[in-house]
């Protein structure tokens, strides 16, 4: 989360940076606290420093709203959207603008540039004045110029989609990490994909993963669906195994029954006289 005051006080400068050395975010927002958000010039990716999802709720009572100018734009870059949206609407006066965003990339996925990577945003509350509209558009234009795929989406829809994609991705990566996947000499492409998934998700802190679970009301449903899917798959496997064993059992029983019911032919003696086989009544 960070705030951007009026255009005059924030001195936003939208200059085209060299493609190989993008400037830090302070280039655009000189008064932005460096501890909140920075751009890594080498990796061209977001690095969240002193900001975690769980920290927002605890920090909001200390937010000096009364000391900020009435025309201030608040922007959040958290991985969940409904929680900061509702929090900002609750604690910020109507004179403050609110823009909820989520750059859908990190140090790994964005290390080679941001072109084509999705940047989700929701203009939760932007005033009608031209200056406030222009300020919001100029902020978003930073990511447009970097080639991001801009996706305007309501916060609630974002959280539903993120729970089905981002949260499940992190969950599967952490499950496989605990499973202990290791590279082999005969890795398939699919297995390499799983190893890469473990590597990517293990690079993020558990605090981030817990925040995706704690502050997205859709996450629990996804965990339950994942658990049901795993149980359904096991039942399908064991059910098929049961059918195979039962089929083999009945086939063996039928073969034994046919053998017992097979008629015994009379034995012919050398002189052509037949000898009847013994019956149950014969001793």
PDB file of N, CA and C in Angstrom, residues 1-6 9 31-33 60 62-75 88 91-93 95-97 135:
ATOM      1  N   UNK A   1       0.848  -1.181   0.000  1.00  0.00           N
ATOM      2  CA  UNK A   1       0.000   0.000   0.000  1.00  0.00           C
ATOM      3  C   UNK A   1       0.878   1.222   0.000  1.00  0.00           C
ATOM      4  N   UNK A   2       0.513   2.213  -0.797  1.00  0.00           N
ATOM      5  CA  UNK A   2       1.174   3.494  -0.702  1.00  0.00           C
ATOM      6  C   UNK A   2       0.204   4.557  -1.158  1.00  0.00           C
ATOM      7  N   UNK A   3       0.464   5.792  -0.778  1.00  0.00           N
ATOM      8  CA  UNK A   3      -0.419   6.890  -1.149  1.00  0.00           C
ATOM      9  C   UNK A   3       0.300   7.823  -2.093  1.00  0.00           C
ATOM     10  N   UNK A   4      -0.463   8.417  -2.958  1.00  0.00           N
ATOM     11  CA  UNK A   4       0.070   9.388  -3.897  1.00  0.00           C
ATOM     12  C   UNK A   4      -0.739  10.655  -3.724  1.00  0.00           C
ATOM     13  N   UNK A   5      -0.101  11.728  -3.303  1.00  0.00           N
ATOM     14  CA  UNK A   5      -0.810  12.981  -3.119  1.00  0.00           C
ATOM     15  C   UNK A   5      -1.113  13.617  -4.465  1.00  0.00           C
ATOM     16  N   UNK A   6      -1.462  14.866  -4.457  1.00  0.00           N
ATOM     17  CA  UNK A   6      -1.848  15.536  -5.694  1.00  0.00           C
ATOM     18  C   UNK A   6      -0.687  15.554  -6.673  1.00  0.00           C
ATOM     19  N   UNK A   9       2.199  17.850  -5.582  1.00  0.00           N
ATOM     20  CA  UNK A   9       3.034  17.449  -4.453  1.00  0.00           C
ATOM     21  C   UNK A   9       3.815  16.179  -4.734  1.00  0.00           C
ATOM     22  N   UNK A  31       8.414  11.263  -3.501  1.00  0.00           N
ATOM     23  CA  UNK A  31       8.104  11.292  -2.075  1.00  0.00           C
ATOM     24  C   UNK A  31       7.596   9.952  -1.556  1.00  0.00           C
ATOM     25  N   UNK A  32       7.612   8.943  -2.395  1.00  0.00           N
ATOM     26  CA  UNK A  32       7.151   7.625  -1.973  1.00  0.00           C
ATOM     27  C   UNK A  32       8.176   6.990  -1.043  1.00  0.00           C
ATOM     28  N   UNK A  33       7.776   6.533   0.161  1.00  0.00           N
ATOM     29  CA  UNK A  33       8.737   5.903   1.079  1.00  0.00           C
ATOM     30  C   UNK A  33       9.385   4.691   0.446  1.00  0.00           C
ATOM     31  N   UNK A  60      -3.205  -0.150  10.270  1.00  0.00           N
ATOM     32  CA  UNK A  60      -4.165   0.881   9.884  1.00  0.00           C
ATOM     33  C   UNK A  60      -4.538   1.852  11.003  1.00  0.00           C
ATOM     34  N   UNK A  62      -2.600   3.290  12.994  1.00  0.00           N
ATOM     35  CA  UNK A  62      -1.535   4.293  13.061  1.00  0.00           C
ATOM     36  C   UNK A  62      -1.432   5.119  11.784  1.00  0.00           C
ATOM     37  N   UNK A  63      -2.316   4.878  10.823  1.00  0.00           N
ATOM     38  CA  UNK A  63      -2.257   5.611   9.566  1.00  0.00           C
ATOM     39  C   UNK A  63      -2.620   7.077   9.813  1.00  0.00           C
ATOM     40  N   UNK A  64      -1.726   8.015   9.515  1.00  0.00           N
ATOM     41  CA  UNK A  64      -1.977   9.439   9.822  1.00  0.00           C
ATOM     42  C   UNK A  64      -2.875  10.098   8.783  1.00  0.00           C
ATOM     43  N   UNK A  65      -4.113   9.638   8.694  1.00  0.00           N
ATOM     44  CA  UNK A  65      -5.034  10.155   7.681  1.00  0.00           C
ATOM     45  C   UNK A  65      -5.224  11.652   7.828  1.00  0.00           C
ATOM     46  N   UNK A  66      -5.301  12.139   9.064  1.00  0.00           N
ATOM     47  CA  UNK A  66      -5.570  13.555   9.299  1.00  0.00           C
ATOM     48  C   UNK A  66      -4.431  14.452   8.832  1.00  0.00           C
ATOM     49  N   UNK A  67      -3.252  13.886   8.619  1.00  0.00           N
ATOM     50  CA  UNK A  67      -2.104  14.687   8.206  1.00  0.00           C
ATOM     51  C   UNK A  67      -1.905  14.677   6.696  1.00  0.00           C
ATOM     52  N   UNK A  68      -2.717  13.894   5.990  1.00  0.00           N
ATOM     53  CA  UNK A  68      -2.603  13.823   4.540  1.00  0.00           C
ATOM     54  C   UNK A  68      -3.527  14.839   3.882  1.00  0.00           C
ATOM     55  N   UNK A  69      -3.151  15.262   2.683  1.00  0.00           N
ATOM     56  CA  UNK A  69      -4.003  16.179   1.942  1.00  0.00           C
ATOM     57  C   UNK A  69      -5.301  15.477   1.573  1.00  0.00           C
ATOM     58  N   UNK A  70      -6.353  16.276   1.481  1.00  0.00           N
ATOM     59  CA  UNK A  70      -7.664  15.695   1.202  1.00  0.00           C
ATOM     60  C   UNK A  70      -7.698  14.999  -0.156  1.00  0.00           C
ATOM     61  N   UNK A  71      -6.936  15.488  -1.101  1.00  0.00           N
ATOM     62  CA  UNK A  71      -6.878  14.836  -2.404  1.00  0.00           C
ATOM     63  C   UNK A  71      -5.654  13.931  -2.436  1.00  0.00           C
ATOM     64  N   UNK A  72      -5.844  12.702  -1.991  1.00  0.00           N
ATOM     65  CA  UNK A  72      -4.753  11.731  -1.951  1.00  0.00           C
ATOM     66  C   UNK A  72      -5.231  10.425  -2.569  1.00  0.00           C
ATOM     67  N   UNK A  73      -4.389   9.833  -3.369  1.00  0.00           N
ATOM     68  CA  UNK A  73      -4.701   8.554  -3.994  1.00  0.00           C
ATOM     69  C   UNK A  73      -4.008   7.436  -3.229  1.00  0.00           C
ATOM     70  N   UNK A  74      -4.792   6.494  -2.728  1.00  0.00           N
ATOM     71  CA  UNK A  74      -4.256   5.313  -2.061  1.00  0.00           C
ATOM     72  C   UNK A  74      -4.277   4.146  -3.047  1.00  0.00           C
ATOM     73  N   UNK A  75      -3.131   3.491  -3.168  1.00  0.00           N
ATOM     74  CA  UNK A  75      -3.002   2.347  -4.070  1.00  0.00           C
ATOM     75  C   UNK A  75      -2.483   1.159  -3.274  1.00  0.00           C
ATOM     76  N   UNK A  88     -10.010   0.234   3.228  1.00  0.00           N
ATOM     77  CA  UNK A  88      -9.833   1.614   2.785  1.00  0.00           C
ATOM     78  C   UNK A  88     -11.153   2.377   2.795  1.00  0.00           C
ATOM     79  N   UNK A  91     -11.923   3.317   6.496  1.00  0.00           N
ATOM     80  CA  UNK A  91     -11.118   4.250   7.290  1.00  0.00           C
ATOM     81  C   UNK A  91     -10.779   5.544   6.553  1.00  0.00           C
ATOM     82  N   UNK A  92     -10.913   5.574   5.226  1.00  0.00           N
ATOM     83  CA  UNK A  92     -10.515   6.764   4.476  1.00  0.00           C
ATOM     84  C   UNK A  92     -11.711   7.670   4.211  1.00  0.00           C
ATOM     85  N   UNK A  93     -11.546   8.967   4.376  1.00  0.00           N
ATOM     86  CA  UNK A  93     -12.624   9.912   4.055  1.00  0.00           C
ATOM     87  C   UNK A  93     -12.969   9.872   2.568  1.00  0.00           C
ATOM     88  N   UNK A  95     -12.916  12.118   0.463  1.00  0.00           N
ATOM     89  CA  UNK A  95     -12.034  12.929  -0.375  1.00  0.00           C
ATOM     90  C   UNK A  95     -10.822  12.150  -0.872  1.00  0.00           C
ATOM     91  N   UNK A  96     -10.612  10.958  -0.335  1.00  0.00           N
ATOM     92  CA  UNK A  96      -9.456  10.149  -0.726  1.00  0.00           C
ATOM     93  C   UNK A  96      -9.869   9.164  -1.822  1.00  0.00           C
ATOM     94  N   UNK A  97      -9.003   9.052  -2.828  1.00  0.00           N
ATOM     95  CA  UNK A  97      -9.247   8.097  -3.905  1.00  0.00           C
ATOM     96  C   UNK A  97      -8.621   6.748  -3.549  1.00  0.00           C
ATOM     97  N   UNK A 135      -4.630  11.694 -12.485  1.00  0.00           N
ATOM     98  CA  UNK A 135      -3.626  11.124 -11.580  1.00  0.00           C
ATOM     99  C   UNK A 135      -3.694   9.602 -11.581  1.00  0.00           C
TER     100      UNK A 135
END
